[in-house]
Coordinates of C-alpha atoms (C1' of nucleotides) in Angstrom, one line a residue:
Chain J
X246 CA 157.6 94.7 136.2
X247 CA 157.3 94.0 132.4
X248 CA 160.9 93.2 130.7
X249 CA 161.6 94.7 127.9
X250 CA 159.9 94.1 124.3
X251 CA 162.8 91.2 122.8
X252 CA 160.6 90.7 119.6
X253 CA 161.5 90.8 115.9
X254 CA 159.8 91.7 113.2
X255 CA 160.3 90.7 109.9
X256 CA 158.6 90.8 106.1
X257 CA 158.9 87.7 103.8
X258 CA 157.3 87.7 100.1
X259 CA 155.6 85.2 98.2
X260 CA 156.4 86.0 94.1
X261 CA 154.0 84.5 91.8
X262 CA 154.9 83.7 88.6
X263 CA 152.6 82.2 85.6
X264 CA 154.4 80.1 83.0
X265 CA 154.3 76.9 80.9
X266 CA 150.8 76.7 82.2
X267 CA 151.6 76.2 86.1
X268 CA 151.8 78.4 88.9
X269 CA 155.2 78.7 90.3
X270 CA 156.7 80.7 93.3
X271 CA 160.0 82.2 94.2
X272 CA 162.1 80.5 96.2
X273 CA 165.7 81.0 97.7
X274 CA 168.0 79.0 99.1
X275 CA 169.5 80.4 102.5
X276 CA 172.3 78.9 104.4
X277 CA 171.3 78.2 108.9
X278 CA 174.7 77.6 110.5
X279 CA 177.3 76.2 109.0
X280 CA 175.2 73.3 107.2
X281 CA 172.2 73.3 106.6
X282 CA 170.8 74.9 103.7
X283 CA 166.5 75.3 103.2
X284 CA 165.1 76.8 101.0
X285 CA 162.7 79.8 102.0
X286 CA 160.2 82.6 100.9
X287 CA 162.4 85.8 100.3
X288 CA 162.3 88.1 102.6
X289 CA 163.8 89.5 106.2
X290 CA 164.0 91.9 109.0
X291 CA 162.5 95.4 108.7
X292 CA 165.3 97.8 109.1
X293 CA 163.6 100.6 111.3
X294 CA 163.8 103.5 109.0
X295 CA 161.4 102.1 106.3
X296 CA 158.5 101.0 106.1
X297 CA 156.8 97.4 105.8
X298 CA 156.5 98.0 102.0
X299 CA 159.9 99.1 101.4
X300 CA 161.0 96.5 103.6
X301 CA 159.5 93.9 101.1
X302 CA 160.7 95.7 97.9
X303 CA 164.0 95.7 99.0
X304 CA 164.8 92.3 100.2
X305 CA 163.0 91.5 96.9
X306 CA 165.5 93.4 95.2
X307 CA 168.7 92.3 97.0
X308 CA 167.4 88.4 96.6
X309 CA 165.8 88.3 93.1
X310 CA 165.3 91.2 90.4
X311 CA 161.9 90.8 89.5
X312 CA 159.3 93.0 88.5
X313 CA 156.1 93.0 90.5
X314 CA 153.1 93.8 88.8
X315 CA 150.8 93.2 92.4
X316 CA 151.7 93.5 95.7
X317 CA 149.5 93.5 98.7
X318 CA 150.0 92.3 102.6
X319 CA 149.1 88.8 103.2
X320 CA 148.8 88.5 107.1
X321 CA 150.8 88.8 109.9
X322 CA 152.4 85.1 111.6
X323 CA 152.8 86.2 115.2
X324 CA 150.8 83.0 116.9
X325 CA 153.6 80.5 117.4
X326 CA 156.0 81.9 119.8
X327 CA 159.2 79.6 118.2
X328 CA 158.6 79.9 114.4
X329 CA 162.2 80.8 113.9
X330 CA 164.0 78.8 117.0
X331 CA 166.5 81.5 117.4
X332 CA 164.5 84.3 118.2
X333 CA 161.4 85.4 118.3
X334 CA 160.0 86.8 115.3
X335 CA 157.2 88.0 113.9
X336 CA 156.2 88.1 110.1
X337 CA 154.4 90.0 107.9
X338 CA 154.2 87.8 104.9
X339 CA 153.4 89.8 101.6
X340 CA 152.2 88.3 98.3
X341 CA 152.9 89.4 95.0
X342 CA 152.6 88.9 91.4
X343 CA 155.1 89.3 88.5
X344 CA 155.2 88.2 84.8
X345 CA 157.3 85.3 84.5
X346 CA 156.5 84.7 80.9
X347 CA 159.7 86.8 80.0
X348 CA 161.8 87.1 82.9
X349 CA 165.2 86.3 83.9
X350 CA 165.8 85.7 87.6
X351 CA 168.6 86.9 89.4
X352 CA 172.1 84.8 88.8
X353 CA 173.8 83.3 92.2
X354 CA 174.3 86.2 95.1
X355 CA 175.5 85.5 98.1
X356 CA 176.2 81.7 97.1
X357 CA 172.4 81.8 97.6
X358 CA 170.1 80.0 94.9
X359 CA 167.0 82.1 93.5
X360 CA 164.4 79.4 91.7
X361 CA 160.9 78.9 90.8
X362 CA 159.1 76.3 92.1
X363 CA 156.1 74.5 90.7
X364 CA 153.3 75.5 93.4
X365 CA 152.6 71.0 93.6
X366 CA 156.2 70.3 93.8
X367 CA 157.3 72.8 97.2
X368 CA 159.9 71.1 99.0
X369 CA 160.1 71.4 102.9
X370 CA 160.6 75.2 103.9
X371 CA 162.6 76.9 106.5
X372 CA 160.7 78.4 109.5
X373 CA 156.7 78.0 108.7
X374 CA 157.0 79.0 105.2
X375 CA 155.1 76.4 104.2
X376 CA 152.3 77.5 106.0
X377 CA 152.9 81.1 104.5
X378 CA 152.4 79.5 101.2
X379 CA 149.5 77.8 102.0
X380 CA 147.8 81.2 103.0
X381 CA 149.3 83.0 100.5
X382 CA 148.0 80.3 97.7
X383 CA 144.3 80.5 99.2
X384 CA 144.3 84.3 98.9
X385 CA 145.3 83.9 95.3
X386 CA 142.7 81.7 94.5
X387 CA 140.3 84.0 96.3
X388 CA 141.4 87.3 94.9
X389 CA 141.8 86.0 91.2
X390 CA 137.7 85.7 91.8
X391 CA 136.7 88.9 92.5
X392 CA 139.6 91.1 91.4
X393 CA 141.2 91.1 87.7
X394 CA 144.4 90.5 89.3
X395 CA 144.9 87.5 86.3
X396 CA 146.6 90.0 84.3
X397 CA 149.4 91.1 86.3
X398 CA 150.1 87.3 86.0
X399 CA 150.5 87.4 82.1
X400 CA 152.2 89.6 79.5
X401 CA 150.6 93.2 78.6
X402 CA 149.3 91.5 75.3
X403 CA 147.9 87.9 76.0
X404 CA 145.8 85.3 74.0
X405 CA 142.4 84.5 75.3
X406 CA 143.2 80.9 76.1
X407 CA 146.2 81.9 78.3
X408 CA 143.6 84.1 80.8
X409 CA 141.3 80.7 80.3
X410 CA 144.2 78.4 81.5
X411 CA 145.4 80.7 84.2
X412 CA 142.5 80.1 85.9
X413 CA 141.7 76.7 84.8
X414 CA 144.9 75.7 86.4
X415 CA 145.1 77.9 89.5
X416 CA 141.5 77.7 90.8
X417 CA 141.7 73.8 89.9
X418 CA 138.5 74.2 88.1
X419 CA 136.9 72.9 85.1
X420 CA 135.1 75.9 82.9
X421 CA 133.7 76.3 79.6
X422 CA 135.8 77.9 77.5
X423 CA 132.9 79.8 75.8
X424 CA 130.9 81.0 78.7
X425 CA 134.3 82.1 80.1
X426 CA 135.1 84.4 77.4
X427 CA 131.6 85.7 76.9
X428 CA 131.8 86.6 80.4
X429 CA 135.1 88.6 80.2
X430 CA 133.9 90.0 76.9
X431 CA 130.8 91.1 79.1
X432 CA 132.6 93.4 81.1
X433 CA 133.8 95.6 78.7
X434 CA 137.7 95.4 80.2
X435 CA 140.1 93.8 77.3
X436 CA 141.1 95.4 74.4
X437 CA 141.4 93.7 71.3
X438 CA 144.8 94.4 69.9
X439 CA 145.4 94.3 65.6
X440 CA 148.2 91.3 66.3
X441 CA 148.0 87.6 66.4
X442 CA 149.5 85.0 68.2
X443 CA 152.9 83.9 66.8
X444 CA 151.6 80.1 67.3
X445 CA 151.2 78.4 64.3
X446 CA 148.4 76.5 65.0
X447 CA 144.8 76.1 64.8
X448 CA 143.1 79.4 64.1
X449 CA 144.9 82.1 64.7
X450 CA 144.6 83.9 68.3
X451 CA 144.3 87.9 68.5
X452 CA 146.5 89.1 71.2
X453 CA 144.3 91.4 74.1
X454 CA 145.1 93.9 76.8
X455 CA 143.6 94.4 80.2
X456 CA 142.4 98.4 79.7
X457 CA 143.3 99.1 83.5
X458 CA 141.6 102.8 83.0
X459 CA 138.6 101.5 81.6
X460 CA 138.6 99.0 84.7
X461 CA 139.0 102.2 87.1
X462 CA 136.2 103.9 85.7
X463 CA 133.9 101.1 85.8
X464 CA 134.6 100.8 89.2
X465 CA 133.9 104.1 90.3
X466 CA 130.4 103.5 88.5
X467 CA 129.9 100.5 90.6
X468 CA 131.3 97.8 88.6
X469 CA 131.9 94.4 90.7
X470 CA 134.8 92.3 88.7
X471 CA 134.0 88.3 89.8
X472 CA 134.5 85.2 87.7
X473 CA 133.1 81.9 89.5
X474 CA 132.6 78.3 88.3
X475 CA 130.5 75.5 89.1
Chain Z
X244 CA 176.9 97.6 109.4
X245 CA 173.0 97.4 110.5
X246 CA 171.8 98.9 113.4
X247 CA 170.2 96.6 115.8
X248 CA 166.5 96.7 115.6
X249 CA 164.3 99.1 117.6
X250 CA 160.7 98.3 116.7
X251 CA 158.1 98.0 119.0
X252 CA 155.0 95.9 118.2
X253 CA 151.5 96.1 119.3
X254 CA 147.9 94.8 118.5
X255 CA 145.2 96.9 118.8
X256 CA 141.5 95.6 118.4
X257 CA 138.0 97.2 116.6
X258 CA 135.6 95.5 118.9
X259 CA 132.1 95.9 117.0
X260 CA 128.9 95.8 118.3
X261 CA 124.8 96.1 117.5
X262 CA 122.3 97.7 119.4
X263 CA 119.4 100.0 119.1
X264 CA 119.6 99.3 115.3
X265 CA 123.0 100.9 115.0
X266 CA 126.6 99.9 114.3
X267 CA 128.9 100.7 117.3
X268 CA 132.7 100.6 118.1
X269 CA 134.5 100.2 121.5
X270 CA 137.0 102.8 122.8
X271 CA 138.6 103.6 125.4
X272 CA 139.9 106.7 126.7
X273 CA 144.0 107.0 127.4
X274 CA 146.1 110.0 129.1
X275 CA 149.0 110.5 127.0
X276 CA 152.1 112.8 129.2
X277 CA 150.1 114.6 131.5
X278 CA 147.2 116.7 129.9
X279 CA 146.1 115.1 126.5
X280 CA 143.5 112.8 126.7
X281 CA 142.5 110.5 123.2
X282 CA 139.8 108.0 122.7
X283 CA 141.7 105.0 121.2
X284 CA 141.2 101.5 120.1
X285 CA 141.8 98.9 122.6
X286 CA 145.3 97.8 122.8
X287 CA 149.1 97.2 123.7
X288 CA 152.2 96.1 123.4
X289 CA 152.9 92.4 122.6
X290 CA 154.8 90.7 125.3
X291 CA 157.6 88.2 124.4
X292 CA 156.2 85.0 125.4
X293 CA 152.4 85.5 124.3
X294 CA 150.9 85.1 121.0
X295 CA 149.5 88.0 118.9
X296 CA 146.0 86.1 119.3
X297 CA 146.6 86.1 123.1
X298 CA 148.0 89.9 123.4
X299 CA 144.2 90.8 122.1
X300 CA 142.5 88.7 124.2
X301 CA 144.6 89.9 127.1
X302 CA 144.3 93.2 126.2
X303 CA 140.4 93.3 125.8
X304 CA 140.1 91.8 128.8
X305 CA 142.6 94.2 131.3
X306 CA 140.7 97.6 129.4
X307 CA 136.9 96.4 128.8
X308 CA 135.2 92.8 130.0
X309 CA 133.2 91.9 126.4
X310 CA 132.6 88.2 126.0
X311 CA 133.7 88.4 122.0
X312 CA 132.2 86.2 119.5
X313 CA 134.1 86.5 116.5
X314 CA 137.6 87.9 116.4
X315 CA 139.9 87.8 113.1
X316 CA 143.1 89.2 112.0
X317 CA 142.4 92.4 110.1
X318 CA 146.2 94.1 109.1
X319 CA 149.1 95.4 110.3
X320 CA 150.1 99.4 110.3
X321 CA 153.6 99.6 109.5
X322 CA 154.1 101.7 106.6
X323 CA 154.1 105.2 108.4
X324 CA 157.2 105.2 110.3
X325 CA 156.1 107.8 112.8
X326 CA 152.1 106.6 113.1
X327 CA 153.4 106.8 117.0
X328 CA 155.2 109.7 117.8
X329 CA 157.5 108.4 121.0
X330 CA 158.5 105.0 119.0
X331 CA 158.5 103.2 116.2
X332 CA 155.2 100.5 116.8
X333 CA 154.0 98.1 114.3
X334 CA 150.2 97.4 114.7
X335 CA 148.8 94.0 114.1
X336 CA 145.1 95.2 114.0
X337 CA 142.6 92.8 114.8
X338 CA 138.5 92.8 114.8
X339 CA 136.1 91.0 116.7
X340 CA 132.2 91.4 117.6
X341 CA 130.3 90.6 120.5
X342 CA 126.6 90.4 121.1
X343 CA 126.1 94.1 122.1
X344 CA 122.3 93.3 123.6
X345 CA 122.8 92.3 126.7
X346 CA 126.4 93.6 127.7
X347 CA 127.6 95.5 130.2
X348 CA 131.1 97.2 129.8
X349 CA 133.6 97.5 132.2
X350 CA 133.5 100.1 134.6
X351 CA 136.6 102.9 134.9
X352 CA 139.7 101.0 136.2
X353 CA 143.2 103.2 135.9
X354 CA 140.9 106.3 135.4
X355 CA 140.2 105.0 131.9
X356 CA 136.9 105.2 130.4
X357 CA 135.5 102.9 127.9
X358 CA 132.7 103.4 125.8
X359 CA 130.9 102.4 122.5
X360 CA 130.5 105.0 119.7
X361 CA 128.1 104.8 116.9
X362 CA 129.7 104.4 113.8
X363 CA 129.6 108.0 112.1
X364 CA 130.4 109.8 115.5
X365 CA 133.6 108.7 115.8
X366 CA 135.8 111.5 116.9
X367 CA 139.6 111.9 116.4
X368 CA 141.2 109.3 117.8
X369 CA 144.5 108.6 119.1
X370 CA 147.8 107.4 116.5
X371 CA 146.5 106.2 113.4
X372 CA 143.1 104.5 115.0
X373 CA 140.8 106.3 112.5
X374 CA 142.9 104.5 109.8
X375 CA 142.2 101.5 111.0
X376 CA 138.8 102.0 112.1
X377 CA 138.2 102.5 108.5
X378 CA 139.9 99.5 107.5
X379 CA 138.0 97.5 110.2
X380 CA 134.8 98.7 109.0
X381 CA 135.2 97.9 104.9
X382 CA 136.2 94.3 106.1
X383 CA 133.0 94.5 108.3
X384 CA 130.9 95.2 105.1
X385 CA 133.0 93.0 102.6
X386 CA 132.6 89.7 105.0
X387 CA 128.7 90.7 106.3
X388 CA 128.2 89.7 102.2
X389 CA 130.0 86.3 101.9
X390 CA 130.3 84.6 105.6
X391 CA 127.6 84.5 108.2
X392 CA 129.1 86.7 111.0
X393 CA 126.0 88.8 110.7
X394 CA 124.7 86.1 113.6
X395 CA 127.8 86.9 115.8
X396 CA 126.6 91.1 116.4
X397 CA 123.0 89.6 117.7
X398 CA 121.8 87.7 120.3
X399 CA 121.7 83.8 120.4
X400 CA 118.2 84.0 119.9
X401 CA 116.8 87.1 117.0
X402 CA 114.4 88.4 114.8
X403 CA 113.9 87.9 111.6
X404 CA 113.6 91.5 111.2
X405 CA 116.4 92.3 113.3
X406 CA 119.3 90.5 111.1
X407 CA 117.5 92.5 108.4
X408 CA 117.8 95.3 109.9
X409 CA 121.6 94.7 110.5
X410 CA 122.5 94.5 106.9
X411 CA 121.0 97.5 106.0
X412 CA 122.2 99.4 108.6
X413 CA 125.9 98.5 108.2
X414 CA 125.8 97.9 104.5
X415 CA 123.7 101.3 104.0
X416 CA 121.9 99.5 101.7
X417 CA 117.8 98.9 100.8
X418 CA 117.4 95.8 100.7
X419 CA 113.8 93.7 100.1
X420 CA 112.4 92.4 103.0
X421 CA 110.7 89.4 101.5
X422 CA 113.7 88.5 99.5
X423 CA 115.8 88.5 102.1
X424 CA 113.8 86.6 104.2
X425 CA 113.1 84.1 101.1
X426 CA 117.5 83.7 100.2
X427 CA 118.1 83.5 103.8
X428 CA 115.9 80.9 104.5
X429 CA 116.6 79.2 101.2
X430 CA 119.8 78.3 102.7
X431 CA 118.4 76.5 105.6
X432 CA 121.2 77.8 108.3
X433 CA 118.3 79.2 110.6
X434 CA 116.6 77.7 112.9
X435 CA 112.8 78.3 114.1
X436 CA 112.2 78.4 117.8
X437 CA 108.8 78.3 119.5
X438 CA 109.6 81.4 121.1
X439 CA 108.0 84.5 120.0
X440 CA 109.4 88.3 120.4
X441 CA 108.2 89.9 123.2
X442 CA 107.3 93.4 121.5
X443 CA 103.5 93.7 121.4
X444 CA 103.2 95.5 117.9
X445 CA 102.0 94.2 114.9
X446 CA 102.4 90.3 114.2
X447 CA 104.3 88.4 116.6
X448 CA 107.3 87.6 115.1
X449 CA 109.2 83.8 115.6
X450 CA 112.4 84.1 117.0
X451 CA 115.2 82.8 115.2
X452 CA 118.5 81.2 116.0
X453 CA 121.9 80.3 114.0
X454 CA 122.4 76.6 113.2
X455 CA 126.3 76.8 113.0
X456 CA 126.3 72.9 113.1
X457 CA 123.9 72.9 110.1
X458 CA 126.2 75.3 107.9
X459 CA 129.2 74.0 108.9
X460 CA 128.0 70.7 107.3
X461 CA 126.6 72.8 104.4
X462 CA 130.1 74.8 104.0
X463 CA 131.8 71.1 103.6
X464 CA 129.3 70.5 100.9
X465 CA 130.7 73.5 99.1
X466 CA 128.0 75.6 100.1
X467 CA 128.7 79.3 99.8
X468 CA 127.4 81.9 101.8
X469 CA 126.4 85.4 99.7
X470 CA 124.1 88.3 100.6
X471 CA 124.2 91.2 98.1
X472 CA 121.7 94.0 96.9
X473 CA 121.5 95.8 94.2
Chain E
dC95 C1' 83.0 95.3 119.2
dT96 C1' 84.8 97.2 115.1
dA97 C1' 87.8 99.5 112.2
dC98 C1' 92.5 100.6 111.6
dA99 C1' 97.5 100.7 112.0
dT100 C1' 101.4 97.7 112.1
dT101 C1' 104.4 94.0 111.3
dT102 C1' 105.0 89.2 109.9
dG103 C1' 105.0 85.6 106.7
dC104 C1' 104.1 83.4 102.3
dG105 C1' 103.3 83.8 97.2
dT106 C1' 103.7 84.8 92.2
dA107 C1' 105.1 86.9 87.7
dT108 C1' 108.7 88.7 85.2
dA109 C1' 113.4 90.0 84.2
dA110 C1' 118.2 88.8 84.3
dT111 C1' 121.8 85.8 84.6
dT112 C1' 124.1 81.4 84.3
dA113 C1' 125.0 76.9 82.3
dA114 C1' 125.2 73.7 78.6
dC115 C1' 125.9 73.1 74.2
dG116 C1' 126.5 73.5 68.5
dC117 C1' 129.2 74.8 64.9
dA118 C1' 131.5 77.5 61.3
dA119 C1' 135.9 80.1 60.5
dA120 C1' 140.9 80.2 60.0
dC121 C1' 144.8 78.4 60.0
dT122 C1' 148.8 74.2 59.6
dA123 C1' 150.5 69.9 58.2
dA124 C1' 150.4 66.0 55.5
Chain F
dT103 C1' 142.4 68.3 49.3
dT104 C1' 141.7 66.6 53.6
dA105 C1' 142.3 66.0 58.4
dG106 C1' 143.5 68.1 62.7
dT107 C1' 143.4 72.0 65.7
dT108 C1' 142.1 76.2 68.0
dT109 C1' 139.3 80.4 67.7
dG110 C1' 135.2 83.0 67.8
dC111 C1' 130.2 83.6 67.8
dG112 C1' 125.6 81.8 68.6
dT113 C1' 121.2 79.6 70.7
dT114 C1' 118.4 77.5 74.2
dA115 C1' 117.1 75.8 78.8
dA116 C1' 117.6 76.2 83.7
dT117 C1' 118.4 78.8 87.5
dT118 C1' 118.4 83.0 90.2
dA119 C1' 117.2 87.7 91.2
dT120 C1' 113.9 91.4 91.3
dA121 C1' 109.6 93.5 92.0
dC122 C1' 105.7 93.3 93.8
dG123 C1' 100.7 91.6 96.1
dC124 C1' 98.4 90.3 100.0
dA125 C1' 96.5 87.8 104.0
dA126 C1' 97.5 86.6 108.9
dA127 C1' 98.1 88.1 113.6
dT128 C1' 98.5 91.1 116.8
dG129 C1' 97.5 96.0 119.6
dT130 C1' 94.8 100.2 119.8
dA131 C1' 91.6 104.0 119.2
dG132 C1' 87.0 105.1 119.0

DNA sequence: CTACATTTGCGTATAATTAACGCAAACTAA
DNA sequence: TTAGTTTGCGTTAATTATACGCAAATGTAG
C-alpha cells in the first residue's frame, strides 16, 4: 500500500536587477529557528487556490515591491530528497527581470532584510539556493543571446553603451563596441529618441527605445533575435 | 490562518521516437471511473522518498519497457488550477528519446495499452497532455538546432541520409543535402565505420556513428553545436 | 551486356555575414 | 585653444552559408 503523498511544493524567484554596471540579484534575509538567519531567494509555498505564477508574484510582492519587466519558469528542484531538512519540498524556481536603475526596494517587513547582491559577491544561501542561482545565472546568459530580453534589464530610454556594457558584463565577454551596435542597428528594433544623455561627457549619447511592436512583427515574419561573440 | 496544503505532484514523460522516417510519441491508454478511456502521456504521482528524476524512470519502466537515451527536464504545469479535475496535481514534465529502430514496447499489463503515435495524429488526450505535447515538441525542434541529440532518436550505428532525413522531418524544413553533409562533417563528431547499409539501392552508403567522446572534448574547447536552414 | 534509374559522396563559385579596424564629430575641462 | 573622452559612421579582409554541378557505385530492365 502506497502512503500518502507528504510532499511540498514551493516557488522561489530570482529578481535581476542591472545597475552601476553589475548584475545583482534580490536577496532576503529569513529567520530558521530561533537563531539562525540566511539569507535566501524570495519565494515560498504555493497556497492551493492559485496558480504557480501568482504564487511567484505574490510572495514577490509580500517580500520586495519590485516591478518585473520578465518573468519566465526556471526549472523545477525536485532531485535531492532533503533540500530543505524539515520537509520535503519541491521548488519551482522562477527567474525574472526588473529595472533597478530607478527603484526603491522594499523597507524592513517582517524584521526580514530585502538587498541586492552583486551576482560575484553571493554569500552562502539557505536550502540549495545557491545552486538555483547558478541555473538561473546560466539561463540569463543564454536567453540574453537569442532573446532581446537586455531591455527589460534597463530603463525604457537607454544609451547605447549601457545595452553594450550589459552584455559586456553579464556574458563576461569582450566585444567590439562598433560591430555590436551595427548589429543592433541591423535589426531594425531601437528607436532613436530626440533626447540625450544627461552625462556631461565625451560626445553626447542619444537616448533609444526597444520598439517591442516592431520586434513582434518581425517575429511573425520570421525574424531570429541573437547577439554572439567570439 | 493558511490552510494546510493539498497539492498533489506528478511527472509525466514525452517519450519520443524515430522510425519509418517519422516523428512518433509514446502513450498509453488509462481508464478513468469506469467507462472513459484517454490516451495519456506516461506518468504518476511522485512518491515521498524518490526523486523527480527517479519517479520518471520508475514510471517509464512500470507502463512501457524503452531503454531511453536522453531524458531532460522540460516544465512544470501548474498554472491551471483544475488541469486535473479530481485534485489539484502539479506536473513536472519531462522528455526523453529512445532509439525507436529496434524496440519493442511493452505488452498490455493492467489492461493498459501503449502505443507510439506519429506526431500529427495525436488524438485528444487525457488532462492537459496535448499542452505539453506541444511544449515537448518545440523544445524537440529548438535543441535538434544547437545540441546533438539528433544521434539519441537513431540507432548506434546510421546513415548519413537517415540523420538527414531526421531534421527535415521534425524541423519541417528543406534542407541541402550536400551542405548538410559538408557542416556536419566539418565538425568532425562522426565517425566512419567499414560497415555499409544493407539496402541494395543506389550507392552503398557508409554507415555512421556518434563520437560523443570526440565532441565532448570539442564542447570543452568551446565548440558549439548549430544546425539551421534557411 | 548495356543503358538507365537511383543514391552517395565530393567539389566549386558566389553571396552573405562576421570580425577587425580607422577615424572624424561633438562635447567638457583646463 | 588644446587635450581628453565618448559617440557614431565607415571600409576591408576573412569566414561562413548558399546554390548548385557532377562523377562514383550500385541494382535493374531490356
Amino acid at each position: 500500500m502506497e502512503k500518502l503523498q507528504n510532499i511540498r511544493i514551493a516557488v522561489d524567484a530570482i529578481v535581476f536587477g542591472y545597475k552601476n554596471n553589475g548584475l545583482y540579484v534580490l536577496l532576503i534575509e529569513q529567520q530558521f529557528g530561533s537563531s539562525e538567519k540566511y539569507w535566501a531567494l524570495p519565494g515560498g509555498l504555493v497556497q492551493n487556490d492559485e496558480s504557480l505564477n501568482d504564487a511567484v508574484i505574490r510572495e514577490l510582492h509580500e517580500e520586495t515591491n519590485v516591478q518585473l519587466t520578465f518573468m519566465e519558469q526556471l526549472y523545477t528542484f525536485g532531485d535531492d530528497i532533503h533540500r530543505d531538512s524539515r520537509n520535503r519540498v519541491i521548488s519551482v524556481a522562477y527567474y525574472a527581470l526588473v529595472d533597478a536603475s530607478n527603484l526603491e526596494i522594499k523597507a524592513d517587513t517582517d524584521a526580514e532584510r530585502v538587498q541586492w547582491f552583486k551576482i560575484d559577491e553571493i554569500p552562502s544561501l539557505a536550502f540549495d539556493h545557491n545552486l538555483i542561482l547558478k541555473k538561473g545565472i546560466e539561463r540569463l546568459k543564454a536567453k540574453l543571446t537569442y532573446e532581446p530580453i537586455g531591455f527589460d534589464l534597463l530603463s525604457e530610454e537607454f544609451l547605447f553603451s549601457d545595452l553594450e556594457n550589459l552584455y559586456c558584463t553579464i556574458l563576461e565577454k569582450e566585444i567590439d563596441r562598433r560591430n555590436f551596435r551595427k548589429k543592433i542597428l541591423s535589426y531594425g528594433i531601437l528607436e532613436e529618441t530626440e533626447k540625450f544623455s544627461p552625462i556631461k561627457t565625451g560626445r553626447p549619447a542619444k537616448l533609444f527605445k526597444f520598439n517591442k511592436l516592431k520586434y513582434n512583427e518581425l517575429i511573425q515574419k520570421g525574424f531570429h533575435f541573437e547577439i554572439k561573440f567570439a
